[in-house]
Amino acid sequence: MPVETLRWTDGGLELIDQTKLPGELTYLTCRTPEDVHDALRRLVVRGAPAIGVASAYGLLLGLKDKRELPKADFAAALGETAEYLKTARPTAVNLFWAIDRMLAAAEAAGELEAPGLYAVLESEADAICEEDRESCRLLGRFGAELLKDGDTVLTHCNAGALATVDYGTALGVVYAAVESGKQISVYADETRPLLQGARLTAWELGESGVPVTLICDDMVATSMAQGRIDAVVVGADRIAANGDTANKIGTLGVAILAQYYLVPFYIAAPLSTVDFGAATGESIPIEERSPDEVRGFGGQATAPDGVDVYNPAFDVTPAHMINAIITDRGVARPPLEESLAALGKEDG
Ligand code: MRU
């Protein structure tokens, strides 16, 4: 990708404003945790891994001007900012994973005063950011093995460079397959209500030179029935220990169609997206968003004013419908509960 989704600078956290794509490629600078919270809520930055990295830097923004404080006050600000950022969005586990990792780094460096603790936290956030680049490339290479030369992959939402620091999970698999010399093309569905497929996936694949065909969400069945799709690869917001996977609303429908039409259905996500504390998908919290997202788009009404709306942002695909989960530590195959646990153990 010619662009980075986010970057940490002296001036603050710079984020591509994804609400403006594909029309405008602009960066928005967050200078406070409140700016980051708002950017997360409004999906200026979105996608589970990018949410994790942005929240780690968001925590730093709350501590930047507290380095001169006594250690106890610095620690109190750390705790408060961590709790606050965790309220931004409930489903992507990477947000909680990244913040808890920052808290653990501070705990481990407990003997340091505020300036030293800040430095430790800054290197931890940088490490989370760098590891994201690396894990996307690793999982991309594992996943590329599952695709054949000439395949057409259907993806849902955006699990690309824009959902990570710079490469992507589901689209990382596509990029790695293309880099290995395979001809791969992509069908991107629109992904109502917020059109991450149309606005973001179609845009970034276009920028990357990967052939992409845009379809409406209701064209997936026909595309599969006509044999246009060889594999489905999507990302994940949270994977339960048994393999049940929460991802963007509509993923479950795609999985059901893939099962019916015998199209392999793959999840691509770093191991940090596996929540080993959630036994099954039932314990994954699902975000519900504003009814206005369904009543219209971009300020334009597409439904009667005030009509009742149900707007869950994610759904859960049961483990038994998933052919494999591609992680940065290897490919987990059914039985997913055992293979994920084995990968988790290797990872420490
Ligand atoms: O609401 P969003 O745009 O944050 O939802 C994003 C998704 O559902 C992605 O598929 C998921 O986070 C994986 S991103 C690599």
Tab-separated table of C-alpha atoms and ligand atoms in Angstrom:
chain	number	residue	atom	x	y	z
A	1	MET	CA	0.000	0.000	0.000
A	2	PRO	CA	1.294	3.461	-0.826
A	3	VAL	CA	-0.240	4.860	2.396
A	4	GLU	CA	-0.124	4.120	6.105
A	5	THR	CA	-3.379	3.909	8.044
A	6	LEU	CA	-1.838	5.588	11.081
A	7	ARG	CA	1.418	7.123	12.219
A	8	TRP	CA	2.726	8.358	15.542
A	9	THR	CA	4.409	11.740	15.253
A	10	ASP	CA	5.603	14.514	17.583
A	11	GLY	CA	2.337	16.310	16.823
A	12	GLY	CA	0.120	13.381	17.831
A	13	LEU	CA	-1.514	10.344	16.221
A	14	GLU	CA	-2.202	10.858	12.517
A	15	LEU	CA	-4.997	8.740	11.067
A	16	ILE	CA	-6.303	8.431	7.542
A	17	ASP	CA	-9.836	9.772	7.879
A	18	GLN	CA	-11.630	6.711	6.500
A	19	THR	CA	-15.011	8.452	6.655
A	20	LYS	CA	-13.785	10.588	3.718
A	21	LEU	CA	-12.654	7.728	1.470
A	22	PRO	CA	-12.795	7.110	-1.424
A	23	GLY	CA	-13.373	10.777	-2.246
A	24	GLU	CA	-10.527	12.279	-0.231
A	25	LEU	CA	-7.304	10.874	1.195
A	26	THR	CA	-6.636	13.077	4.230
A	27	TYR	CA	-5.058	12.543	7.635
A	28	LEU	CA	-6.684	13.662	10.853
A	29	THR	CA	-4.430	14.403	13.831
A	30	CYS	CA	-5.535	13.212	17.272
A	31	ARG	CA	-3.934	15.128	20.138
A	32	THR	CA	-5.938	13.817	23.102
A	33	PRO	CA	-7.496	10.494	24.169
A	34	GLU	CA	-10.868	12.166	23.529
A	35	ASP	CA	-9.844	12.729	19.891
A	36	VAL	CA	-8.915	9.043	19.590
A	37	HIS	CA	-12.143	7.906	21.300
A	38	ASP	CA	-14.153	10.028	18.870
A	39	ALA	CA	-12.145	8.741	15.879
A	40	LEU	CA	-12.811	5.157	16.986
A	41	ARG	CA	-16.546	5.789	17.516
A	42	ARG	CA	-16.953	7.516	14.131
A	43	LEU	CA	-14.854	4.898	12.283
A	44	VAL	CA	-12.242	7.414	11.193
A	45	VAL	CA	-10.001	4.502	12.154
A	46	ARG	CA	-11.573	1.043	12.181
A	47	GLY	CA	-10.808	-2.639	11.756
A	48	ALA	CA	-9.748	-4.698	14.766
A	49	PRO	CA	-5.926	-4.497	14.481
A	50	ALA	CA	-5.915	-0.762	13.660
A	51	ILE	CA	-8.286	-0.139	16.573
A	52	GLY	CA	-5.769	-1.871	18.875
A	53	VAL	CA	-2.785	0.148	17.645
A	54	ALA	CA	-4.707	3.452	17.710
A	55	SER	CA	-5.882	2.835	21.274
A	56	ALA	CA	-2.312	2.109	22.468
A	57	TYR	CA	-1.214	5.479	21.090
A	58	GLY	CA	-4.408	7.072	22.439
A	59	LEU	CA	-3.279	6.032	25.898
A	60	LEU	CA	0.054	7.801	25.366
A	61	LEU	CA	-1.781	10.973	24.360
A	62	GLY	CA	-3.405	11.007	27.800
A	63	LEU	CA	-0.002	10.789	29.508
A	64	LYS	CA	2.174	13.001	27.344
A	65	ASP	CA	1.769	16.102	29.522
A	66	LYS	CA	1.784	14.136	32.806
A	67	ARG	CA	5.441	13.109	32.757
A	68	GLU	CA	6.358	15.660	35.409
A	69	LEU	CA	3.716	14.400	37.843
A	70	PRO	CA	4.468	12.239	40.892
A	71	LYS	CA	4.368	8.578	39.996
A	72	ALA	CA	1.060	7.902	41.802
A	73	ASP	CA	-0.722	10.649	39.833
A	74	PHE	CA	0.787	9.377	36.573
A	75	ALA	CA	-0.437	5.853	37.398
A	76	ALA	CA	-3.917	7.173	38.211
A	77	ALA	CA	-4.070	8.991	34.843
A	78	LEU	CA	-2.923	5.796	33.102
A	79	GLY	CA	-5.722	3.765	34.735
A	80	GLU	CA	-8.405	6.357	33.988
A	81	THR	CA	-7.392	6.838	30.354
A	82	ALA	CA	-7.255	3.064	29.848
A	83	GLU	CA	-10.794	2.604	31.194
A	84	TYR	CA	-12.057	5.522	29.117
A	85	LEU	CA	-10.589	4.249	25.838
A	86	LYS	CA	-12.044	0.810	26.471
A	87	THR	CA	-15.537	2.332	26.196
A	88	ALA	CA	-15.000	3.367	22.549
A	89	ARG	CA	-16.251	0.142	20.899
A	90	PRO	CA	-17.125	-3.213	22.481
A	91	THR	CA	-16.576	-5.960	19.898
A	92	ALA	CA	-13.008	-5.839	18.532
A	93	VAL	CA	-10.960	-7.568	21.215
A	94	ASN	CA	-7.753	-5.936	19.947
A	95	LEU	CA	-8.768	-2.709	21.700
A	96	PHE	CA	-8.824	-4.453	25.103
A	97	TRP	CA	-5.813	-6.605	24.224
A	98	ALA	CA	-3.668	-3.577	23.294
A	99	ILE	CA	-4.664	-1.496	26.325
A	100	ASP	CA	-4.118	-4.430	28.698
A	101	ARG	CA	-0.744	-5.054	27.123
A	102	MET	CA	0.196	-1.402	27.765
A	103	LEU	CA	-0.973	-1.704	31.388
A	104	ALA	CA	1.060	-4.890	31.831
A	105	ALA	CA	4.171	-3.135	30.441
A	106	ALA	CA	3.704	-0.315	32.970
A	107	GLU	CA	3.196	-2.837	35.767
A	108	ALA	CA	6.388	-4.671	34.821
A	109	ALA	CA	8.317	-1.372	34.929
A	110	GLY	CA	6.769	-0.430	38.275
A	111	GLU	CA	10.009	0.793	39.834
A	112	LEU	CA	10.400	3.665	37.319
A	113	GLU	CA	9.245	7.259	37.817
A	114	ALA	CA	6.772	8.910	35.418
A	115	PRO	CA	9.243	9.885	32.628
A	116	GLY	CA	10.710	6.369	32.578
A	117	LEU	CA	7.253	4.787	32.595
A	118	TYR	CA	6.177	6.994	29.713
A	119	ALA	CA	9.221	5.888	27.715
A	120	VAL	CA	8.386	2.225	28.404
A	121	LEU	CA	4.804	2.782	27.279
A	122	GLU	CA	5.910	4.541	24.116
A	123	SER	CA	8.150	1.640	23.131
A	124	GLU	CA	5.344	-0.818	23.923
A	125	ALA	CA	2.945	1.081	21.608
A	126	ASP	CA	5.639	1.130	18.895
A	127	ALA	CA	6.121	-2.614	19.387
A	128	ILE	CA	2.361	-3.249	19.028
A	129	CYS	CA	2.455	-1.191	15.820
A	130	GLU	CA	5.507	-2.967	14.378
A	131	GLU	CA	4.181	-6.404	15.331
A	132	ASP	CA	0.988	-5.619	13.438
A	133	ARG	CA	2.967	-4.978	10.246
A	134	GLU	CA	4.832	-8.220	10.768
A	135	SER	CA	1.880	-10.421	11.721
A	136	CYS	CA	-0.119	-9.310	8.687
A	137	ARG	CA	2.748	-10.348	6.433
A	138	LEU	CA	3.176	-13.648	8.249
A	139	LEU	CA	-0.484	-14.579	8.110
A	140	GLY	CA	-0.622	-13.351	4.534
A	141	ARG	CA	2.038	-15.881	3.569
A	142	PHE	CA	0.300	-18.727	5.419
A	143	GLY	CA	-3.010	-17.840	3.787
A	144	ALA	CA	-1.550	-17.432	0.298
A	145	GLU	CA	-0.870	-21.187	0.296
A	146	LEU	CA	-4.624	-21.786	0.399
A	147	LEU	CA	-5.259	-19.874	-2.829
A	148	LYS	CA	-4.640	-21.212	-6.328
A	149	ASP	CA	-3.351	-19.296	-9.295
A	150	GLY	CA	-6.385	-17.775	-11.043
A	151	ASP	CA	-8.675	-17.798	-7.971
A	152	THR	CA	-11.326	-15.193	-7.332
A	153	VAL	CA	-11.747	-14.374	-3.669
A	154	LEU	CA	-14.864	-12.845	-2.147
A	155	THR	CA	-14.298	-10.589	0.837
A	156	HIS	CA	-16.704	-8.718	3.087
A	157	CYS	CA	-16.182	-5.342	4.771
A	158	ASN	CA	-12.566	-4.158	4.795
A	159	ALA	CA	-9.892	-6.323	6.370
A	160	GLY	CA	-7.151	-4.713	4.352
A	161	ALA	CA	-4.307	-2.260	4.840
A	162	LEU	CA	-6.864	0.272	6.077
A	163	ALA	CA	-7.943	-2.058	8.898
A	164	THR	CA	-4.362	-2.614	10.075
A	165	VAL	CA	-1.211	-0.505	10.068
A	166	ASP	CA	-0.390	-1.092	6.415
A	167	TYR	CA	-1.041	-4.534	4.867
A	168	GLY	CA	-4.219	-6.221	6.000
A	169	THR	CA	-5.427	-9.617	7.141
A	170	ALA	CA	-7.938	-10.972	4.601
A	171	LEU	CA	-6.469	-8.686	1.939
A	172	GLY	CA	-2.990	-9.467	3.291
A	173	VAL	CA	-3.661	-13.037	2.123
A	174	VAL	CA	-4.559	-11.697	-1.323
A	175	TYR	CA	-1.508	-9.379	-1.457
A	176	ALA	CA	0.828	-12.191	-0.391
A	177	ALA	CA	-0.632	-14.558	-3.000
A	178	VAL	CA	-0.176	-11.896	-5.689
A	179	GLU	CA	3.399	-11.228	-4.474
A	180	SER	CA	4.084	-14.968	-4.791
A	181	GLY	CA	3.192	-14.757	-8.480
A	182	LYS	CA	-0.436	-15.954	-8.438
A	183	GLN	CA	-3.139	-14.170	-10.421
A	184	ILE	CA	-5.851	-13.371	-7.892
A	185	SER	CA	-8.911	-11.230	-8.336
A	186	VAL	CA	-11.364	-10.077	-5.695
A	187	TYR	CA	-15.115	-9.641	-5.432
A	188	ALA	CA	-15.854	-7.036	-2.773
A	189	ASP	CA	-19.381	-6.764	-1.465
A	190	GLU	CA	-20.593	-3.296	-0.493
A	191	THR	CA	-21.166	-4.024	3.217
A	192	ARG	CA	-24.158	-1.942	4.173
A	193	PRO	CA	-24.799	0.076	6.224
A	194	LEU	CA	-21.420	1.859	6.210
A	195	LEU	CA	-20.101	0.512	2.904
A	196	GLN	CA	-16.601	-0.454	4.024
A	197	GLY	CA	-16.467	-2.900	1.082
A	198	ALA	CA	-17.423	-0.319	-1.539
A	199	ARG	CA	-15.643	2.686	-0.080
A	200	LEU	CA	-12.502	1.107	1.378
A	201	THR	CA	-11.839	-2.369	-0.039
A	202	ALA	CA	-12.598	-1.389	-3.627
A	203	TRP	CA	-10.438	1.733	-3.149
A	204	GLU	CA	-7.399	0.061	-1.630
A	205	LEU	CA	-7.412	-2.847	-4.094
A	206	GLY	CA	-7.620	-0.328	-6.913
A	207	GLU	CA	-4.640	1.557	-5.464
A	208	SER	CA	-2.730	-1.724	-5.136
A	209	GLY	CA	-3.468	-2.844	-8.684
A	210	VAL	CA	-5.404	-6.001	-7.685
A	211	PRO	CA	-8.399	-6.581	-9.994
A	212	VAL	CA	-11.597	-5.943	-8.023
A	213	THR	CA	-15.273	-6.303	-8.862
A	214	LEU	CA	-17.805	-4.574	-6.642
A	215	ILE	CA	-21.144	-6.248	-5.926
A	216	CYS	CA	-24.076	-5.345	-3.703
A	217	ASP	CA	-24.488	-7.499	-0.604
A	218	ASP	CA	-27.505	-9.203	-2.153
A	219	MET	CA	-25.465	-10.373	-5.169
A	220	VAL	CA	-23.302	-12.810	-3.228
A	221	ALA	CA	-25.663	-15.774	-3.746
A	222	THR	CA	-25.873	-15.223	-7.487
A	223	SER	CA	-22.106	-14.765	-7.774
A	224	MET	CA	-21.542	-18.067	-5.979
A	225	ALA	CA	-24.309	-19.891	-7.874
A	226	GLN	CA	-22.644	-18.827	-11.139
A	227	GLY	CA	-19.292	-20.205	-9.978
A	228	ARG	CA	-17.605	-16.810	-9.853
A	229	ILE	CA	-16.154	-17.282	-6.365
A	230	ASP	CA	-13.409	-19.802	-5.493
A	231	ALA	CA	-12.896	-18.871	-1.841
A	232	VAL	CA	-14.137	-16.460	0.798
A	233	VAL	CA	-11.548	-14.712	2.988
A	234	VAL	CA	-12.729	-12.295	5.684
A	235	GLY	CA	-11.243	-10.757	8.815
A	236	ALA	CA	-12.382	-11.012	12.425
A	237	ASP	CA	-13.108	-8.684	15.319
A	238	ARG	CA	-13.040	-11.361	17.985
A	239	ILE	CA	-12.620	-15.118	17.781
A	240	ALA	CA	-13.877	-17.214	20.693
A	241	ALA	CA	-11.776	-20.099	22.029
A	242	ASN	CA	-13.948	-22.605	20.126
A	243	GLY	CA	-13.471	-20.753	16.805
A	244	ASP	CA	-16.837	-18.946	16.665
A	245	THR	CA	-15.958	-15.674	14.943
A	246	ALA	CA	-17.444	-12.196	15.256
A	247	ASN	CA	-16.947	-10.075	12.162
A	248	LYS	CA	-18.789	-7.317	10.310
A	249	ILE	CA	-22.545	-7.778	10.061
A	250	GLY	CA	-23.324	-9.858	6.986
A	251	THR	CA	-20.385	-12.218	7.390
A	252	LEU	CA	-22.711	-14.936	8.710
A	253	GLY	CA	-24.898	-14.668	5.602
A	254	VAL	CA	-21.833	-15.022	3.377
A	255	ALA	CA	-20.717	-18.079	5.394
A	256	ILE	CA	-24.134	-19.729	5.026
A	257	LEU	CA	-24.045	-19.159	1.263
A	258	ALA	CA	-20.468	-20.447	1.052
A	259	GLN	CA	-21.494	-23.639	2.840
A	260	TYR	CA	-24.461	-24.113	0.487
A	261	TYR	CA	-22.367	-23.562	-2.638
A	262	LEU	CA	-19.355	-25.515	-1.312
A	263	VAL	CA	-17.037	-22.501	-1.420
A	264	PRO	CA	-14.240	-22.645	1.208
A	265	PHE	CA	-14.728	-20.039	3.909
A	266	TYR	CA	-11.595	-18.703	5.648
A	267	ILE	CA	-11.040	-16.259	8.493
A	268	ALA	CA	-7.743	-14.327	8.520
A	269	ALA	CA	-6.695	-12.690	11.794
A	270	PRO	CA	-3.673	-12.351	14.052
A	271	LEU	CA	-3.664	-14.488	17.183
A	272	SER	CA	-4.261	-11.284	19.194
A	273	THR	CA	-7.837	-11.389	17.845
A	274	VAL	CA	-8.489	-14.709	19.594
A	275	ASP	CA	-10.165	-14.145	22.953
A	276	PHE	CA	-9.315	-17.325	24.844
A	277	GLY	CA	-11.431	-15.977	27.718
A	278	ALA	CA	-14.592	-16.224	25.577
A	279	ALA	CA	-15.562	-19.898	25.448
A	280	THR	CA	-18.005	-19.467	22.545
A	281	GLY	CA	-19.414	-16.707	20.364
A	282	GLU	CA	-22.271	-16.260	22.819
A	283	SER	CA	-20.037	-14.305	25.160
A	284	ILE	CA	-18.869	-11.868	22.467
A	285	PRO	CA	-20.440	-8.418	22.985
A	286	ILE	CA	-22.005	-7.134	19.782
A	287	GLU	CA	-22.005	-3.402	19.144
A	288	GLU	CA	-25.293	-1.784	18.129
A	289	ARG	CA	-24.945	1.489	16.273
A	290	SER	CA	-27.123	4.480	15.474
A	291	PRO	CA	-30.386	3.826	13.581
A	292	ASP	CA	-29.484	6.723	11.291
A	293	GLU	CA	-26.774	4.573	9.681
A	294	VAL	CA	-29.572	2.351	8.312
A	295	ARG	CA	-32.044	5.140	7.578
A	296	GLY	CA	-29.677	6.737	5.099
A	297	PHE	CA	-26.111	7.272	4.018
A	298	GLY	CA	-23.861	10.343	4.012
A	299	GLY	CA	-26.619	12.574	5.320
A	300	GLN	CA	-29.028	11.444	2.565
A	301	ALA	CA	-32.217	9.730	3.793
A	302	THR	CA	-32.997	6.404	2.117
A	303	ALA	CA	-35.875	5.395	4.399
A	304	PRO	CA	-38.865	7.085	6.030
A	305	ASP	CA	-37.914	9.481	8.774
A	306	GLY	CA	-38.010	7.793	12.187
A	307	VAL	CA	-38.686	4.252	10.917
A	308	ASP	CA	-37.742	1.601	13.531
A	309	VAL	CA	-34.310	0.165	12.920
A	310	TYR	CA	-32.203	-2.722	14.245
A	311	ASN	CA	-28.503	-2.045	13.584
A	312	PRO	CA	-26.104	-4.659	14.978
A	313	ALA	CA	-22.597	-3.918	13.660
A	314	PHE	CA	-21.299	-7.510	13.870
A	315	ASP	CA	-22.515	-11.098	13.702
A	316	VAL	CA	-21.039	-14.396	14.794
A	317	THR	CA	-20.210	-17.184	12.355
A	318	PRO	CA	-20.231	-20.557	14.130
A	319	ALA	CA	-16.949	-22.448	14.128
A	320	HIS	CA	-18.409	-25.408	12.226
A	321	MET	CA	-18.935	-23.200	9.144
A	322	ILE	CA	-15.283	-22.121	9.003
A	323	ASN	CA	-12.828	-24.175	6.932
A	324	ALA	CA	-9.733	-22.616	8.487
A	325	ILE	CA	-8.554	-19.671	10.565
A	326	ILE	CA	-5.374	-18.180	9.107
A	327	THR	CA	-3.253	-16.641	11.865
A	328	ASP	CA	0.238	-15.182	12.128
A	329	ARG	CA	1.348	-18.396	13.875
A	330	GLY	CA	-0.056	-20.787	11.291
A	331	VAL	CA	-3.360	-22.079	9.932
A	332	ALA	CA	-5.864	-23.461	12.439
A	333	ARG	CA	-8.002	-26.248	10.955
A	334	PRO	CA	-11.009	-28.013	12.490
A	335	PRO	CA	-11.352	-28.966	15.255
A	336	LEU	CA	-10.695	-25.250	15.700
A	337	GLU	CA	-10.843	-25.243	19.478
A	338	GLU	CA	-7.870	-27.610	19.669
A	339	SER	CA	-5.847	-26.076	16.873
A	340	LEU	CA	-6.331	-22.519	18.196
A	341	ALA	CA	-5.322	-23.656	21.685
A	342	ALA	CA	-2.169	-25.258	20.248
A	343	LEU	CA	-1.236	-22.054	18.372
A	344	GLY	CA	-1.978	-20.031	21.512
A	345	LYS	CA	0.347	-22.237	23.565
A	346	GLU	CA	3.189	-21.879	21.046
A	347	ASP	CA	2.688	-18.118	21.226
A	348	GLY	CA	3.082	-18.198	25.012
B	1	MRU	O1	-16.900	-1.614	12.033
B	1	MRU	P1	-15.546	-1.888	11.441
B	1	MRU	O2	-15.335	-1.246	10.110
B	1	MRU	O3	-14.446	-1.589	12.440
B	1	MRU	O4	-15.535	-3.461	11.208
B	1	MRU	C1	-14.386	-4.050	10.670
B	1	MRU	C2	-14.490	-5.502	10.454
B	1	MRU	O5	-15.486	-6.123	10.750
B	1	MRU	C3	-13.267	-6.187	9.937
B	1	MRU	O6	-13.613	-7.247	9.103
B	1	MRU	C4	-12.461	-6.745	11.125
B	1	MRU	O7	-12.245	-5.736	12.096
B	1	MRU	C5	-11.154	-7.290	10.704
B	1	MRU	S1	-10.044	-6.041	10.164
B	1	MRU	C6	-8.555	-6.744	9.758
